[in-house]
Structure formats: C-alpha cells, structure tokens
Short mmCIF file of C-alpha atoms and ligand atoms in Angstrom, two decimals:
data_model
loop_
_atom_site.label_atom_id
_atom_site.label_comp_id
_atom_site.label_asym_id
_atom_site.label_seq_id
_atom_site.Cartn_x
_atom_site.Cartn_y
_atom_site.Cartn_z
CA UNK A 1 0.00 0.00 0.00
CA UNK A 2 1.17 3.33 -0.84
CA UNK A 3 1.58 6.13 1.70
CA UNK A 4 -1.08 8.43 1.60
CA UNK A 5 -3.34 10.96 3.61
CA UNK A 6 -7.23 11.45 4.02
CA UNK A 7 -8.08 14.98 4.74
CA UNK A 8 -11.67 14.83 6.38
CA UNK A 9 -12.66 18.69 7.33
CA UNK A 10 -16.12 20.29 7.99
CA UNK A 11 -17.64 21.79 10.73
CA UNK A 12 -18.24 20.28 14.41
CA UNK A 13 -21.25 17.96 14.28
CA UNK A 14 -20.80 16.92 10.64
CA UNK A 15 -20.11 13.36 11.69
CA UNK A 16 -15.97 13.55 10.56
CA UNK A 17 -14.56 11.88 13.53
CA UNK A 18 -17.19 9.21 13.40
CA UNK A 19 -16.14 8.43 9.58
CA UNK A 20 -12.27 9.50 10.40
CA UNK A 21 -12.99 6.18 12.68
CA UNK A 22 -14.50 3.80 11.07
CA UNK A 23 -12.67 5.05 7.15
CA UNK A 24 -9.18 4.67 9.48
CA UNK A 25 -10.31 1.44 11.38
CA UNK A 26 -11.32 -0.19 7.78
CA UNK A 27 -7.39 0.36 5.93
CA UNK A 28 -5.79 -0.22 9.15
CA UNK A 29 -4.07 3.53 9.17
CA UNK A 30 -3.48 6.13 12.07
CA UNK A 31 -6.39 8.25 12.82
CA UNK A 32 -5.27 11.76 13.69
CA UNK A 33 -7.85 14.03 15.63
CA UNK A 34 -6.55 17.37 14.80
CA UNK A 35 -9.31 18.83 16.73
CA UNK A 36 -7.60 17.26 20.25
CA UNK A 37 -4.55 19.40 19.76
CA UNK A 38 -6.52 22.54 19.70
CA UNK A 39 -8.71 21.44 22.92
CA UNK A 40 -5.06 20.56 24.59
CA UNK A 41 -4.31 23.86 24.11
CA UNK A 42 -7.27 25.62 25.66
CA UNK A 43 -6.97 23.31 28.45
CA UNK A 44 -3.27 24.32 28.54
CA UNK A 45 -3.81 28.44 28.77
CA UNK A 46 -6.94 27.72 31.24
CA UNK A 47 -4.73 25.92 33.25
CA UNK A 48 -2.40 29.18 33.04
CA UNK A 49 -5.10 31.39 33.84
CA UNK A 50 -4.21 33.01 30.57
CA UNK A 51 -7.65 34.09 27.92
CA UNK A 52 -7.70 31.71 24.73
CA UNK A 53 -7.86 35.63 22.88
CA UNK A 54 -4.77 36.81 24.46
CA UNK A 55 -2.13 36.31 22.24
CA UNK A 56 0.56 37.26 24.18
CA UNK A 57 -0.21 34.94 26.92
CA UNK A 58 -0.45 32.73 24.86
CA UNK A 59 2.94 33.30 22.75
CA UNK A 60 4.39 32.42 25.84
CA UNK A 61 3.74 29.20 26.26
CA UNK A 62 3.53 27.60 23.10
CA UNK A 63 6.79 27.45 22.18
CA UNK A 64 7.50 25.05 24.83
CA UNK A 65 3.99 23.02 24.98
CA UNK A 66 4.03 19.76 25.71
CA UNK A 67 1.66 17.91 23.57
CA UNK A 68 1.71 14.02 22.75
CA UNK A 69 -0.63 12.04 20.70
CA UNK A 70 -0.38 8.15 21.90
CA UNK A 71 -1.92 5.49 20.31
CA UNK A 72 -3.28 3.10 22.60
CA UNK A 73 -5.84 0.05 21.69
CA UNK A 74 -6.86 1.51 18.60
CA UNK A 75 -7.72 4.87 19.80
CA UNK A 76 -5.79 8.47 20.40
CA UNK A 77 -4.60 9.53 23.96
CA UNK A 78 -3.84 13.50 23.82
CA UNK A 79 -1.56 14.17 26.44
CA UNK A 80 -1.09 17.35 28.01
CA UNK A 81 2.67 17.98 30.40
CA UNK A 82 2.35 14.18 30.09
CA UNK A 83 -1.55 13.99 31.60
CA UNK A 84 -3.80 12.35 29.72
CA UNK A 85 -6.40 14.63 29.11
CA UNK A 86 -8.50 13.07 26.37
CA UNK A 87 -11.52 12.89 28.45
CA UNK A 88 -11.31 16.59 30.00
CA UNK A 89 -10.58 18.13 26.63
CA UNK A 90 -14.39 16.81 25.57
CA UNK A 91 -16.07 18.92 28.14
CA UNK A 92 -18.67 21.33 26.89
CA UNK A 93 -16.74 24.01 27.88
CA UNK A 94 -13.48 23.53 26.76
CA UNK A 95 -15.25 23.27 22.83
CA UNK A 96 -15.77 27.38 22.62
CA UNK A 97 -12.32 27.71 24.38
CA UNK A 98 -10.28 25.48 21.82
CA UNK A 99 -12.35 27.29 19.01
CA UNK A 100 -10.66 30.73 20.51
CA UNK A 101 -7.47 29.51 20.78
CA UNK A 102 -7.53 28.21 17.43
CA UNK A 103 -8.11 31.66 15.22
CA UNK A 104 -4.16 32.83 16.71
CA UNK A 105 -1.69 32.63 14.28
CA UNK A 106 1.05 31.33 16.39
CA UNK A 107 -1.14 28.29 18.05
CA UNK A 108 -2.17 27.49 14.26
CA UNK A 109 1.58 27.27 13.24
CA UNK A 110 2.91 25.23 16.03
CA UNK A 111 0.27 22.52 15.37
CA UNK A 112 0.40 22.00 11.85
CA UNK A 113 3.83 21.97 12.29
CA UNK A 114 3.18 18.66 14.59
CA UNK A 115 0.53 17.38 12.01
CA UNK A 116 2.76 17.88 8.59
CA UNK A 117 5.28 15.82 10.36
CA UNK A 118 2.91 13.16 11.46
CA UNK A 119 0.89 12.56 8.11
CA UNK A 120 4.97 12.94 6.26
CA UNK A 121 5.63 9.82 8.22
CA UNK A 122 2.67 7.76 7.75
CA UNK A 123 -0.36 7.28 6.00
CA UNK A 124 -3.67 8.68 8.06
CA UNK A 125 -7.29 9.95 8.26
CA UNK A 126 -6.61 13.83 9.45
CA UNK A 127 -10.00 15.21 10.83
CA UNK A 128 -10.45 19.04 11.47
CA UNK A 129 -10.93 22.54 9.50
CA UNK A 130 -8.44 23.13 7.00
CA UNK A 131 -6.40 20.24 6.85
CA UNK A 132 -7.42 20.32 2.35
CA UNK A 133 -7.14 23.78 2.45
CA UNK A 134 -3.79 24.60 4.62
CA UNK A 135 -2.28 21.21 6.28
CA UNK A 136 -2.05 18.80 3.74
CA UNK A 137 -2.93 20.84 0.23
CA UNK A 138 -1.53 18.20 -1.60
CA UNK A 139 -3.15 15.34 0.40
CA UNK A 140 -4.50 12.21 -2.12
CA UNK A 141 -7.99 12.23 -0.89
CA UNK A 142 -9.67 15.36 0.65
CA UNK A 143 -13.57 15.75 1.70
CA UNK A 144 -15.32 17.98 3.38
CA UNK A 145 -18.05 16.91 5.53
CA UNK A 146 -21.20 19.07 6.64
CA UNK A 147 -24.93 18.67 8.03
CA UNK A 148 -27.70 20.90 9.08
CA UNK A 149 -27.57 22.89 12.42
CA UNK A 150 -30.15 21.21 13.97
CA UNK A 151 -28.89 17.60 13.28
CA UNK A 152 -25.37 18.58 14.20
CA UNK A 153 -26.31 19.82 17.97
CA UNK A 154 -28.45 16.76 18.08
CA UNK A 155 -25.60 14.36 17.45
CA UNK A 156 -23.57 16.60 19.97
CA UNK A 157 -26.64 16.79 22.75
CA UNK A 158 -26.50 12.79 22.30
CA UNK A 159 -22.69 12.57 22.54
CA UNK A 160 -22.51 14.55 25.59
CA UNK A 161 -24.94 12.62 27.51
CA UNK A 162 -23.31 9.38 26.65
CA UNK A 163 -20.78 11.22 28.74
CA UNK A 164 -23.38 12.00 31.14
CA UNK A 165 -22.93 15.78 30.28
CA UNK A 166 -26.64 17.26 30.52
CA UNK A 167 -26.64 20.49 27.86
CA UNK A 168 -30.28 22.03 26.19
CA UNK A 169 -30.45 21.83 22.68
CA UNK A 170 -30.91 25.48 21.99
CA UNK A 171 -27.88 26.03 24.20
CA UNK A 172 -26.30 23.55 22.02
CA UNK A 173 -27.39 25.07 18.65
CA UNK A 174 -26.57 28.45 19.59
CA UNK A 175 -22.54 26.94 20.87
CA UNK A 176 -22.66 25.48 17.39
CA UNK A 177 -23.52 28.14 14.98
CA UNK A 178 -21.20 30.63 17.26
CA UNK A 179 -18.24 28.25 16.38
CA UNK A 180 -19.23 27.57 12.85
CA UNK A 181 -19.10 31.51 12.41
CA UNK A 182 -15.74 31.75 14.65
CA UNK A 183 -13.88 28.95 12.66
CA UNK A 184 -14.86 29.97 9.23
CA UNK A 185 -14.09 33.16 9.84
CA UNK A 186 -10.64 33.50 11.17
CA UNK A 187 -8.29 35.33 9.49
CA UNK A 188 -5.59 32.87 9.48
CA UNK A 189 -6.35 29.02 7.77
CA UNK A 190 -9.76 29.33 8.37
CA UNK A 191 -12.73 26.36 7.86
CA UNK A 192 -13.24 26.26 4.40
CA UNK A 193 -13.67 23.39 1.82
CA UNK A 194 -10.83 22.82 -0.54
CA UNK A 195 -11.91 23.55 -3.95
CA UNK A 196 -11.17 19.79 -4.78
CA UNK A 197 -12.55 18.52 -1.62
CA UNK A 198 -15.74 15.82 -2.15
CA UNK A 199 -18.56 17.05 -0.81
CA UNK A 200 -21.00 14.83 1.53
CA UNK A 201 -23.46 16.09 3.88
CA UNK A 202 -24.49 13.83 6.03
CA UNK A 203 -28.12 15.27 7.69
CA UNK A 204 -29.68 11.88 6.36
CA UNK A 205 -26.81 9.76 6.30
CA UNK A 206 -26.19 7.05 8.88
CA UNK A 207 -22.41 6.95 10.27
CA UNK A 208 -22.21 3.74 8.27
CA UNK A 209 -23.21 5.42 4.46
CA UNK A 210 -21.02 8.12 5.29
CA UNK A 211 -17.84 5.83 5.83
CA UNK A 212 -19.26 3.06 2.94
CA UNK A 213 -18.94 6.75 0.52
CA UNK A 214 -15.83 7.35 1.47
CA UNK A 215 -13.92 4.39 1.44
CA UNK A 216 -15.68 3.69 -1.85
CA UNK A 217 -13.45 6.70 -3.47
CA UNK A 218 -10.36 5.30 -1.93
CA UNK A 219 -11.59 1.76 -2.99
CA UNK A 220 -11.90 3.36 -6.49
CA UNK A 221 -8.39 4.79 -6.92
CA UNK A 222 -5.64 2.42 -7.22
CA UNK A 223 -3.56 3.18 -3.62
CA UNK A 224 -4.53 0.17 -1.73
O1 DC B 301 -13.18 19.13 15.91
P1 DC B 301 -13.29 19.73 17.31
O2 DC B 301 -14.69 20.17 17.67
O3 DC B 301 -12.70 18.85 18.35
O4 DC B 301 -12.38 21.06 17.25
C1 DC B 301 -12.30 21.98 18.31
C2 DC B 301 -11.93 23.36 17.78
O5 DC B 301 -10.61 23.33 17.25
C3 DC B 301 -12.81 23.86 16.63
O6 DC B 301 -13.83 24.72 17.07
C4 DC B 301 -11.88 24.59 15.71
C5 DC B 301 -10.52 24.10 16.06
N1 DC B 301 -9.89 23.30 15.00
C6 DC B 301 -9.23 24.00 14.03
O7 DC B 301 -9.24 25.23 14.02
N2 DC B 301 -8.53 23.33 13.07
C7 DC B 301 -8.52 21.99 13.05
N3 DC B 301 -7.80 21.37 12.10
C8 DC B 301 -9.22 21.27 14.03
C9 DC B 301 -9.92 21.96 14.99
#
C-alpha cells in the first residue's frame, strides 16, 4: 500500500470523527484528531489562567507546549505535560475555548507543524478545519463533511450525555452556529472546503453510508 493521507474537514457535528474512525479502522491507518490538539491547548492556557484571545499569553507558552498524541488500543490519547487529558478536553466548555485559541496565528503554526510531520511519516485519516485547504494541500484524498444545524447539535446533545454531560439543545445550537461563524471566519487558515474537496453532507446519512462513501473513493483509486 502506498503512503497516503485522508483529509476529512467540515464543521463540528458533521459526523468527521465518526467516519475518520470507522474510514481509518477499515485500511488499518493512524487516525489523527486534529481537533484534540486545539482542545489541549485551551486546556493548557486555562490551566495558566491566561484568555484563549490573548495572544501574548499565549505566545508564551507555546513554544514550549508539551503535547503528545499516543496510540493506545486503537484509539488516540492526547496528552497534556504528560496527563492524559483526552476525556477533560471533551467537556462542553473547553469546545468554545479550543475554538478561541484556534483563530491565533502562532497556536495554528505550532500545530500544523506537529501534524505535517505526522501525516509525512505515515499514511492517516486527518479530521479538522483546513487540513485540504492549509495542512495537507496536496493530500490524495480530501472531503469535506457538513450537516444541518439542527442535526449537528443533536448528534452533539447525544454525545454529551453518553458522557453523562446534561446540555439544552438550543444552548447547544446556539454553541454550534457561534463556532461555525468563529472557525470559518478566522483570518488565518480558516474552515473552508478545498476547492477539490468531495462534498458529503451527512443530515440523512447514517455513520455507516457516510464511511461506505468514502472508502468507496479510496476503494476506487488504485492506492490500496
Ligand atoms: O473538531 P473539534 O470540535 O474537536 O475542534 C475543536 C476546535 O478546534 C474547533 O472549534 C476549531 C478548532 N480546529 C481547528 O481550528 N482546526 C482543526 N484542524 C481542528 C480543529
């Protein structure tokens, strides 16, 4: 098999790290959350007592950040100064936080900086915002992944609770539609598809069509 990379972006909801899953689990390649790195860093300048917005508090930490992505039974560990914090970065409200921290240019850099070396080395399924547009531009299979509103902060009301994290819908649409607006609209590498990104929105998809889709382009090209 050759090496190559699956760029799977869209907005939060959409249903990417279900398929980044499942399309990763199916060819037996690493599964890269981008989206953890970005919560380990919110967790990271909360911890510091330092504003996801303020970019000079944050400039002066993220030189030095400690961030590791383990692989462990099949699934990522994020670890944070050498805590695993994959659980605590999923907390409702840590989401807005990492959203914050992710429109400064200097968190941006240092991360795709850890994710270009990653994908160089081996082949994976990259979830997150502008992995076609920015990360990986040259990446062999890019598509971007999208749903209504509503159905997006249902999946995430449902998610949450499986956590046993209790959040209103509305509350939940409204968190949504404010980070769909924050993310796209960054100034630096923000969420946008790729103009050769496949499109696939999955509002009446099941997780299962959505990953059959997918791996059905990657089936159809000749790198497996
Ligand atoms: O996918 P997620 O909900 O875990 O991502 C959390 C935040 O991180 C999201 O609001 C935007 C940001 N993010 C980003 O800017 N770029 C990525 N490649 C992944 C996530």
């Amino acid at each position: 098999m050759e090496h190559f990379n699956v760029a799977l972006d869209g907005p939060s909801g959409s249903g990417k790290s279900t398929a980044a899953k499942a399309v990763s689990g199916k060819l037996n390649i690493l599964y890269l959350d981008t989206g953890a790195m970005y919560r380990a860093t919110a967790l990271k300048a909360i911890k510091c007592g330092v504003d996801c917005l303020d970019e000079e508090g944050v400039k002066k930490f993220i030189d030095d950040i400690d961030i590791k992505i383990e692989y462990r039974d099949g699934s990522q560990h994020t670890l944070l100064d050498g805590e695993d914090v994959s659980l605590k970065i999923r907390e409702n409200h840590v989401s807005m936080k990492a959203s914050d921290i992710s429109s400064l240019k200097c968190v941006r850099l240092k991360m795709v900086e850890l994710q270009r070396k990653i994908a160089s080395e081996m082949s994976c399924v990259l979830d997150g915002r502008d992995i076609g547009s920015f990360v990986l531009p040259d990446a062999k299979f890019k598509f971007y992944i999208t749903a209504d509103a509503d159905v997006r902060a249902r999946r995430r009301q449902k998610e949450l609770a499986e956590r046993g994290q209790t959040v209103d819908f509305e509350t939940l649409k409204k968190e949504i539609e404010q980070r769909d607006y924050n993310d796209s609209h960054r100034e630096f590498a923000p969420l946008k598809r790729a103009d050769d990104a496949i499109l696939i929105d999955t509002s009446d998809m099941s997780a299962e069509e959505v990953a059959e889709k997918i791996l059905g382009v990657i089936g159809a090209s000749n790198v497996l």
